[in-house]
């Protein structure tokens, strides 16, 4: 497990369901400093390019890809263009079968549509 980092919490860490989705639109050059989330995080941008950094590596994340970050993984994010970010947060208890290291992954059409559809559901959706 990586070293501790300053905590920059979003309310999705405390969402009432195992999966929560958040949308943010950010400008070119916007920087989110080093932070962690209690939940695992799939960073995905419908439009734009992000640079995500951890202590071990850095990734350029274009729209066709997403970056999986396991729970409690310190990272920072810099917007390389105007971004339409869609982030999926997954409760630690539901992360069992997911990778234990950060991983860049293709976001196929079906997953993209699932992410976008989840945004239309309430945070306390009916399980």
PDB file of C-alpha atoms in Angstrom:
ATOM      1  CA  UNK A   1       0.000   0.000   0.000  1.00  0.00           C
ATOM      2  CA  UNK A   2       1.347   3.479  -0.847  1.00  0.00           C
ATOM      3  CA  UNK A   3       2.348   6.095   1.742  1.00  0.00           C
ATOM      4  CA  UNK A   4      -0.270   8.361   3.277  1.00  0.00           C
ATOM      5  CA  UNK A   5      -1.177  11.535   1.391  1.00  0.00           C
ATOM      6  CA  UNK A   6      -3.161  14.657   2.239  1.00  0.00           C
ATOM      7  CA  UNK A   7      -6.847  13.832   2.213  1.00  0.00           C
ATOM      8  CA  UNK A   8      -9.041  15.640  -0.322  1.00  0.00           C
ATOM      9  CA  UNK A   9     -12.432  14.049   0.261  1.00  0.00           C
ATOM     10  CA  UNK A  10     -15.398  14.238  -2.003  1.00  0.00           C
ATOM     11  CA  UNK A  11     -18.812  13.351  -0.682  1.00  0.00           C
ATOM     12  CA  UNK A  12     -18.827  10.209  -2.861  1.00  0.00           C
ATOM     13  CA  UNK A  13     -16.555   8.472  -0.344  1.00  0.00           C
ATOM     14  CA  UNK A  14     -19.566   8.426   1.971  1.00  0.00           C
ATOM     15  CA  UNK A  15     -22.202   7.516  -0.624  1.00  0.00           C
ATOM     16  CA  UNK A  16     -24.859   5.130   0.715  1.00  0.00           C
ATOM     17  CA  UNK A  17     -24.415   2.506  -2.039  1.00  0.00           C
ATOM     18  CA  UNK A  18     -21.369   0.457  -3.169  1.00  0.00           C
ATOM     19  CA  UNK A  19     -21.093   2.322  -6.494  1.00  0.00           C
ATOM     20  CA  UNK A  20     -21.327   6.088  -6.898  1.00  0.00           C
ATOM     21  CA  UNK A  21     -20.753   8.238  -9.975  1.00  0.00           C
ATOM     22  CA  UNK A  22     -19.805  11.906 -10.198  1.00  0.00           C
ATOM     23  CA  UNK A  23     -19.583  14.315 -13.140  1.00  0.00           C
ATOM     24  CA  UNK A  24     -17.250  17.326 -13.268  1.00  0.00           C
ATOM     25  CA  UNK A  25     -16.329  19.665 -16.094  1.00  0.00           C
ATOM     26  CA  UNK A  26     -12.881  21.217 -15.654  1.00  0.00           C
ATOM     27  CA  UNK A  27     -10.815  23.707 -17.625  1.00  0.00           C
ATOM     28  CA  UNK A  28      -7.434  23.256 -19.303  1.00  0.00           C
ATOM     29  CA  UNK A  29      -4.681  23.447 -16.683  1.00  0.00           C
ATOM     30  CA  UNK A  30      -6.931  22.770 -13.693  1.00  0.00           C
ATOM     31  CA  UNK A  31      -4.944  20.772 -11.153  1.00  0.00           C
ATOM     32  CA  UNK A  32      -6.313  18.551  -8.395  1.00  0.00           C
ATOM     33  CA  UNK A  33      -3.479  18.191  -5.865  1.00  0.00           C
ATOM     34  CA  UNK A  34      -2.302  14.962  -4.270  1.00  0.00           C
ATOM     35  CA  UNK A  35      -5.217  13.286  -2.486  1.00  0.00           C
ATOM     36  CA  UNK A  36      -6.796   9.924  -1.714  1.00  0.00           C
ATOM     37  CA  UNK A  37     -10.268   8.441  -1.714  1.00  0.00           C
ATOM     38  CA  UNK A  38     -11.530   5.783   0.661  1.00  0.00           C
ATOM     39  CA  UNK A  39     -13.143   4.115  -2.370  1.00  0.00           C
ATOM     40  CA  UNK A  40     -11.595   2.707  -5.505  1.00  0.00           C
ATOM     41  CA  UNK A  41     -11.878   5.123  -8.408  1.00  0.00           C
ATOM     42  CA  UNK A  42     -12.265   4.750 -12.153  1.00  0.00           C
ATOM     43  CA  UNK A  43     -11.270   8.076 -13.710  1.00  0.00           C
ATOM     44  CA  UNK A  44     -12.818   8.557 -17.142  1.00  0.00           C
ATOM     45  CA  UNK A  45     -13.320  11.579 -19.375  1.00  0.00           C
ATOM     46  CA  UNK A  46     -16.036  11.695 -22.001  1.00  0.00           C
ATOM     47  CA  UNK A  47     -14.072  14.564 -23.574  1.00  0.00           C
ATOM     48  CA  UNK A  48     -10.567  15.830 -23.016  1.00  0.00           C
ATOM     49  CA  UNK A  49      -7.263  14.501 -21.760  1.00  0.00           C
ATOM     50  CA  UNK A  50      -6.009  14.176 -18.169  1.00  0.00           C
ATOM     51  CA  UNK A  51      -2.607  13.450 -16.689  1.00  0.00           C
ATOM     52  CA  UNK A  52      -2.785  11.380 -13.514  1.00  0.00           C
ATOM     53  CA  UNK A  53       0.264  11.008 -11.287  1.00  0.00           C
ATOM     54  CA  UNK A  54       1.082   8.692  -8.411  1.00  0.00           C
ATOM     55  CA  UNK A  55       4.402   8.242  -6.593  1.00  0.00           C
ATOM     56  CA  UNK A  56       5.173   5.306  -8.898  1.00  0.00           C
ATOM     57  CA  UNK A  57       3.977   6.424 -12.352  1.00  0.00           C
ATOM     58  CA  UNK A  58       2.091   8.910 -14.514  1.00  0.00           C
ATOM     59  CA  UNK A  59      -0.561   8.254 -17.157  1.00  0.00           C
ATOM     60  CA  UNK A  60      -2.086  10.280 -19.959  1.00  0.00           C
ATOM     61  CA  UNK A  61      -5.775   9.359 -20.014  1.00  0.00           C
ATOM     62  CA  UNK A  62      -7.655  10.084 -23.275  1.00  0.00           C
ATOM     63  CA  UNK A  63     -11.433   9.613 -23.742  1.00  0.00           C
ATOM     64  CA  UNK A  64     -11.201   6.013 -24.966  1.00  0.00           C
ATOM     65  CA  UNK A  65      -9.426   4.970 -21.748  1.00  0.00           C
ATOM     66  CA  UNK A  66     -10.007   5.056 -18.016  1.00  0.00           C
ATOM     67  CA  UNK A  67      -7.591   4.780 -15.122  1.00  0.00           C
ATOM     68  CA  UNK A  68      -8.428   2.437 -12.250  1.00  0.00           C
ATOM     69  CA  UNK A  69      -7.054   3.563  -8.882  1.00  0.00           C
ATOM     70  CA  UNK A  70      -7.531   1.125  -5.962  1.00  0.00           C
ATOM     71  CA  UNK A  71      -8.888   2.438  -2.647  1.00  0.00           C
ATOM     72  CA  UNK A  72      -6.547   4.699  -0.671  1.00  0.00           C
ATOM     73  CA  UNK A  73      -4.176   5.259  -3.630  1.00  0.00           C
ATOM     74  CA  UNK A  74      -2.604   8.765  -3.512  1.00  0.00           C
ATOM     75  CA  UNK A  75      -2.795  10.603  -6.831  1.00  0.00           C
ATOM     76  CA  UNK A  76      -3.031  14.025  -8.450  1.00  0.00           C
ATOM     77  CA  UNK A  77      -4.767  14.992 -11.682  1.00  0.00           C
ATOM     78  CA  UNK A  78      -3.944  17.740 -14.203  1.00  0.00           C
ATOM     79  CA  UNK A  79      -6.268  18.640 -17.063  1.00  0.00           C
ATOM     80  CA  UNK A  80      -4.407  18.758 -20.384  1.00  0.00           C
ATOM     81  CA  UNK A  81      -7.481  20.171 -22.124  1.00  0.00           C
ATOM     82  CA  UNK A  82     -11.019  21.088 -21.196  1.00  0.00           C
ATOM     83  CA  UNK A  83     -12.415  17.946 -19.529  1.00  0.00           C
ATOM     84  CA  UNK A  84     -15.798  16.326 -19.081  1.00  0.00           C
ATOM     85  CA  UNK A  85     -14.815  13.921 -16.295  1.00  0.00           C
ATOM     86  CA  UNK A  86     -17.020  11.075 -15.162  1.00  0.00           C
ATOM     87  CA  UNK A  87     -15.724   9.240 -12.123  1.00  0.00           C
ATOM     88  CA  UNK A  88     -16.967   5.929 -10.739  1.00  0.00           C
ATOM     89  CA  UNK A  89     -16.295   5.309  -7.037  1.00  0.00           C
ATOM     90  CA  UNK A  90     -16.460   1.730  -5.756  1.00  0.00           C
ATOM     91  CA  UNK A  91     -16.686   0.842  -2.052  1.00  0.00           C
ATOM     92  CA  UNK A  92     -13.646  -1.089  -0.757  1.00  0.00           C
ATOM     93  CA  UNK A  93     -15.771  -4.153   0.045  1.00  0.00           C
ATOM     94  CA  UNK A  94     -16.806  -4.358  -3.625  1.00  0.00           C
ATOM     95  CA  UNK A  95     -13.236  -3.984  -4.977  1.00  0.00           C
ATOM     96  CA  UNK A  96     -12.176  -7.587  -4.261  1.00  0.00           C
ATOM     97  CA  UNK A  97     -11.984  -8.816  -7.872  1.00  0.00           C
ATOM     98  CA  UNK A  98     -10.489  -5.546  -9.186  1.00  0.00           C
ATOM     99  CA  UNK A  99      -6.731  -4.916  -9.689  1.00  0.00           C
ATOM    100  CA  UNK A 100      -4.704  -3.984  -6.604  1.00  0.00           C
ATOM    101  CA  UNK A 101      -2.449  -1.635  -8.621  1.00  0.00           C
ATOM    102  CA  UNK A 102      -3.428   1.322 -10.829  1.00  0.00           C
ATOM    103  CA  UNK A 103      -4.280   0.192 -14.338  1.00  0.00           C
ATOM    104  CA  UNK A 104      -5.113   1.951 -17.590  1.00  0.00           C
ATOM    105  CA  UNK A 105      -8.079   0.262 -19.279  1.00  0.00           C
ATOM    106  CA  UNK A 106     -10.040   0.613 -22.477  1.00  0.00           C
ATOM    107  CA  UNK A 107     -13.567   1.940 -21.959  1.00  0.00           C
ATOM    108  CA  UNK A 108     -15.724   0.100 -24.511  1.00  0.00           C
ATOM    109  CA  UNK A 109     -19.075   1.514 -25.618  1.00  0.00           C
ATOM    110  CA  UNK A 110     -21.157  -0.558 -23.207  1.00  0.00           C
ATOM    111  CA  UNK A 111     -19.129   0.531 -20.152  1.00  0.00           C
ATOM    112  CA  UNK A 112     -19.242   4.155 -21.321  1.00  0.00           C
ATOM    113  CA  UNK A 113     -23.039   3.987 -21.574  1.00  0.00           C
ATOM    114  CA  UNK A 114     -23.309   2.318 -18.150  1.00  0.00           C
ATOM    115  CA  UNK A 115     -21.229   5.106 -16.578  1.00  0.00           C
ATOM    116  CA  UNK A 116     -23.349   7.800 -18.233  1.00  0.00           C
ATOM    117  CA  UNK A 117     -26.601   6.045 -17.274  1.00  0.00           C
ATOM    118  CA  UNK A 118     -25.512   5.741 -13.626  1.00  0.00           C
ATOM    119  CA  UNK A 119     -25.286   9.544 -13.516  1.00  0.00           C
ATOM    120  CA  UNK A 120     -29.060   9.640 -13.998  1.00  0.00           C
ATOM    121  CA  UNK A 121     -29.672   7.473 -10.909  1.00  0.00           C
ATOM    122  CA  UNK A 122     -30.000   8.931  -7.397  1.00  0.00           C
ATOM    123  CA  UNK A 123     -27.026   8.427  -5.064  1.00  0.00           C
ATOM    124  CA  UNK A 124     -29.208   6.168  -2.906  1.00  0.00           C
ATOM    125  CA  UNK A 125     -30.486   4.095  -5.856  1.00  0.00           C
ATOM    126  CA  UNK A 126     -32.597   1.008  -5.222  1.00  0.00           C
ATOM    127  CA  UNK A 127     -30.257  -1.972  -5.088  1.00  0.00           C
TER     128      UNK A 127
END
